[in-house]
């Protein structure tokens, strides 16, 4: 089945032998496209996004623990630039990689859906942990919705641990900010 949208996007739905949707293609006016692969029950098995030169831009797969993992690729369509894992409760973990596509550069994980608790980890060129920062923001959103607003109050606490090359603790610090 083919669908043509006003914005010149074209959708093409492929059906399996049982007459159920199995794959959906979306082709955009700029030449990029997305493919959605569906399971027999209609749930998403995989989503792939392609650039206009047909290289793979990203791929999203459901994971076992009620999460979705998106892998973002570099211009060659093969080198991993970043992974993003999202839980149903809204928590997110993002890992960016160095140019080799395997060695982590930094990891940011929210521990709640509001992002009030998070951990930021940085890595050296070999992939060893350099710093770990635990960030906590006050959930006091006041009238404007910003926990760090000068008028509404709010607090933020950061505890940081920096490591030596051998993995031993070099320095620890704690910072508290409030208005």
CSV table of C-alpha atoms in Angstrom, one decimal:
chain,number,residue,atom,x,y,z
A,1,UNK,CA,0.0,0.0,0.0
A,2,UNK,CA,1.4,3.4,-1.0
A,3,UNK,CA,0.5,6.7,0.8
A,4,UNK,CA,1.5,10.1,-0.6
A,5,UNK,CA,1.5,13.0,1.9
A,6,UNK,CA,1.1,16.7,1.2
A,7,UNK,CA,4.7,17.4,2.1
A,8,UNK,CA,5.9,15.0,-0.6
A,9,UNK,CA,6.7,12.2,1.8
A,10,UNK,CA,5.9,8.8,0.5
A,11,UNK,CA,4.9,5.9,2.7
A,12,UNK,CA,4.9,2.3,1.5
A,13,UNK,CA,3.5,-0.5,3.7
A,14,UNK,CA,4.5,-4.1,2.9
A,15,UNK,CA,2.2,-6.9,4.1
A,16,UNK,CA,3.3,-10.5,5.1
A,17,UNK,CA,1.6,-13.6,3.8
A,18,UNK,CA,-1.0,-13.4,6.5
A,19,UNK,CA,-2.0,-9.9,5.4
A,20,UNK,CA,-0.5,-8.1,8.3
A,21,UNK,CA,1.9,-5.2,8.0
A,22,UNK,CA,5.5,-6.4,8.1
A,23,UNK,CA,7.5,-3.4,7.0
A,24,UNK,CA,6.8,0.3,6.5
A,25,UNK,CA,9.1,2.6,4.4
A,26,UNK,CA,9.0,6.4,4.6
A,27,UNK,CA,10.8,8.3,1.9
A,28,UNK,CA,11.3,12.0,2.5
A,29,UNK,CA,11.6,14.9,0.0
A,30,UNK,CA,15.2,15.4,0.9
A,31,UNK,CA,16.1,11.8,-0.1
A,32,UNK,CA,16.4,10.4,3.4
A,33,UNK,CA,14.3,7.5,4.5
A,34,UNK,CA,13.2,5.4,7.5
A,35,UNK,CA,12.3,1.7,7.6
A,36,UNK,CA,10.1,0.2,10.3
A,37,UNK,CA,10.1,-3.6,10.7
A,38,UNK,CA,7.1,-5.0,12.5
A,39,UNK,CA,6.6,-8.3,14.4
A,40,UNK,CA,3.5,-10.4,13.5
A,41,UNK,CA,1.7,-8.9,16.6
A,42,UNK,CA,2.3,-5.4,15.1
A,43,UNK,CA,4.9,-4.3,17.6
A,44,UNK,CA,8.1,-2.6,16.5
A,45,UNK,CA,11.0,-5.0,15.9
A,46,UNK,CA,13.4,-2.5,14.5
A,47,UNK,CA,13.6,1.1,13.1
A,48,UNK,CA,16.3,2.3,10.8
A,49,UNK,CA,17.0,5.8,9.5
A,50,UNK,CA,19.1,6.4,6.4
A,51,UNK,CA,20.7,9.6,5.0
A,52,UNK,CA,20.0,10.7,1.5
A,53,UNK,CA,23.2,9.0,0.4
A,54,UNK,CA,21.7,5.8,1.8
A,55,UNK,CA,24.2,5.4,4.6
A,56,UNK,CA,22.7,4.2,7.9
A,57,UNK,CA,22.1,7.2,10.3
A,58,UNK,CA,20.5,5.4,13.2
A,59,UNK,CA,18.9,2.1,14.3
A,60,UNK,CA,16.5,1.6,17.2
A,61,UNK,CA,15.8,-1.8,18.7
A,62,UNK,CA,13.6,-2.8,21.7
A,63,UNK,CA,15.6,-4.4,24.5
A,64,UNK,CA,14.6,-7.0,27.1
A,65,UNK,CA,14.1,-4.7,30.1
A,66,UNK,CA,11.4,-2.5,28.6
A,67,UNK,CA,13.9,-0.2,27.0
A,68,UNK,CA,14.6,1.0,23.5
A,69,UNK,CA,18.2,1.3,22.4
A,70,UNK,CA,19.1,3.7,19.6
A,71,UNK,CA,22.5,3.5,17.9
A,72,UNK,CA,23.6,6.6,16.0
A,73,UNK,CA,26.2,6.1,13.2
A,74,UNK,CA,28.8,8.4,11.7
A,75,UNK,CA,28.9,9.6,8.1
A,76,UNK,CA,30.2,6.2,6.9
A,77,UNK,CA,27.1,4.5,8.2
A,78,UNK,CA,29.2,2.0,10.2
A,79,UNK,CA,31.1,3.8,13.0
A,80,UNK,CA,29.1,4.1,16.2
A,81,UNK,CA,29.0,7.8,17.4
A,82,UNK,CA,26.5,7.4,20.2
A,83,UNK,CA,24.1,5.0,21.9
A,84,UNK,CA,20.9,6.1,23.7
A,85,UNK,CA,18.9,3.8,25.9
A,86,UNK,CA,15.5,4.9,27.1
A,87,UNK,CA,13.4,3.3,29.8
A,88,UNK,CA,9.6,3.4,29.9
A,89,UNK,CA,9.8,5.5,33.1
A,90,UNK,CA,11.6,8.2,31.1
A,91,UNK,CA,15.2,7.6,32.4
A,92,UNK,CA,17.8,7.8,29.7
A,93,UNK,CA,21.5,6.8,29.3
A,94,UNK,CA,23.6,8.3,26.5
A,95,UNK,CA,27.1,7.0,25.7
A,96,UNK,CA,29.3,8.9,23.2
A,97,UNK,CA,32.2,7.1,21.6
A,98,UNK,CA,35.6,8.2,20.3
A,99,UNK,CA,36.5,8.1,16.6
A,100,UNK,CA,37.1,4.4,16.7
A,101,UNK,CA,33.4,3.8,17.4
A,102,UNK,CA,34.2,1.4,20.4
A,103,UNK,CA,36.0,3.4,23.1
A,104,UNK,CA,33.6,5.4,25.3
A,105,UNK,CA,34.2,9.1,25.7
A,106,UNK,CA,31.4,10.0,28.1
A,107,UNK,CA,28.3,8.5,29.6
A,108,UNK,CA,25.3,10.5,31.0
A,109,UNK,CA,22.5,8.7,32.7
A,110,UNK,CA,19.4,10.2,34.3
A,111,UNK,CA,18.2,8.2,37.3
A,112,UNK,CA,14.6,9.6,37.2
A,113,UNK,CA,12.3,10.8,34.4
A,114,UNK,CA,12.6,14.5,35.5
A,115,UNK,CA,16.4,14.4,35.2
A,116,UNK,CA,16.8,15.6,38.8
A,117,UNK,CA,19.3,12.8,39.5
A,118,UNK,CA,22.0,12.0,37.0
A,119,UNK,CA,25.5,10.6,36.7
A,120,UNK,CA,28.1,11.9,34.3
A,121,UNK,CA,31.2,9.7,33.6
A,122,UNK,CA,34.1,10.7,31.5
A,123,UNK,CA,36.8,8.3,30.0
A,124,UNK,CA,40.4,8.7,28.8
A,125,UNK,CA,41.6,7.7,25.3
A,126,UNK,CA,41.9,4.0,26.5
A,127,UNK,CA,38.4,3.9,27.8
A,128,UNK,CA,39.3,4.0,31.5
A,129,UNK,CA,37.1,6.1,33.9
A,130,UNK,CA,38.6,9.6,34.6
A,131,UNK,CA,35.7,11.3,36.5
A,132,UNK,CA,32.3,10.3,37.9
A,133,UNK,CA,29.9,13.1,38.8
A,134,UNK,CA,26.7,12.5,40.6
A,135,UNK,CA,24.3,15.4,40.1
A,136,UNK,CA,21.2,16.0,42.2
A,137,UNK,CA,18.8,18.9,41.5
A,138,UNK,CA,16.1,20.0,43.9
A,139,UNK,CA,12.6,19.0,42.7
A,140,UNK,CA,11.3,22.4,44.0
A,141,UNK,CA,10.1,23.7,40.7
A,142,UNK,CA,8.4,26.8,42.1
A,143,UNK,CA,6.0,28.8,40.0
A,144,UNK,CA,8.1,29.0,36.9
A,145,UNK,CA,9.1,25.3,36.7
A,146,UNK,CA,12.9,25.9,36.8
A,147,UNK,CA,14.5,24.3,39.9
A,148,UNK,CA,17.5,26.7,39.6
A,149,UNK,CA,15.4,29.9,39.3
A,150,UNK,CA,16.6,32.9,41.3
A,151,UNK,CA,13.1,33.8,42.3
A,152,UNK,CA,11.7,30.3,43.0
A,153,UNK,CA,14.6,28.8,44.9
A,154,UNK,CA,16.1,25.5,44.3
A,155,UNK,CA,19.3,23.6,45.0
A,156,UNK,CA,21.8,21.5,43.2
A,157,UNK,CA,24.5,19.2,44.6
A,158,UNK,CA,27.4,17.7,42.6
A,159,UNK,CA,29.8,15.1,44.0
A,160,UNK,CA,32.8,14.4,41.8
A,161,UNK,CA,35.4,11.7,42.0
A,162,UNK,CA,38.5,11.9,39.8
A,163,UNK,CA,40.7,8.9,39.2
A,164,UNK,CA,44.4,8.3,38.4
A,165,UNK,CA,45.5,6.2,35.4
A,166,UNK,CA,45.9,3.2,37.7
A,167,UNK,CA,42.2,3.5,38.8
A,168,UNK,CA,42.9,4.7,42.3
A,169,UNK,CA,41.1,7.8,43.6
A,170,UNK,CA,43.0,11.0,43.0
A,171,UNK,CA,40.5,13.6,44.4
A,172,UNK,CA,36.9,13.8,45.6
A,173,UNK,CA,34.8,16.9,45.8
A,174,UNK,CA,31.4,18.0,46.8
A,175,UNK,CA,29.6,21.2,45.6
A,176,UNK,CA,26.3,22.6,46.7
A,177,UNK,CA,24.5,25.4,44.9
A,178,UNK,CA,21.4,27.2,46.1
A,179,UNK,CA,19.5,30.4,45.5
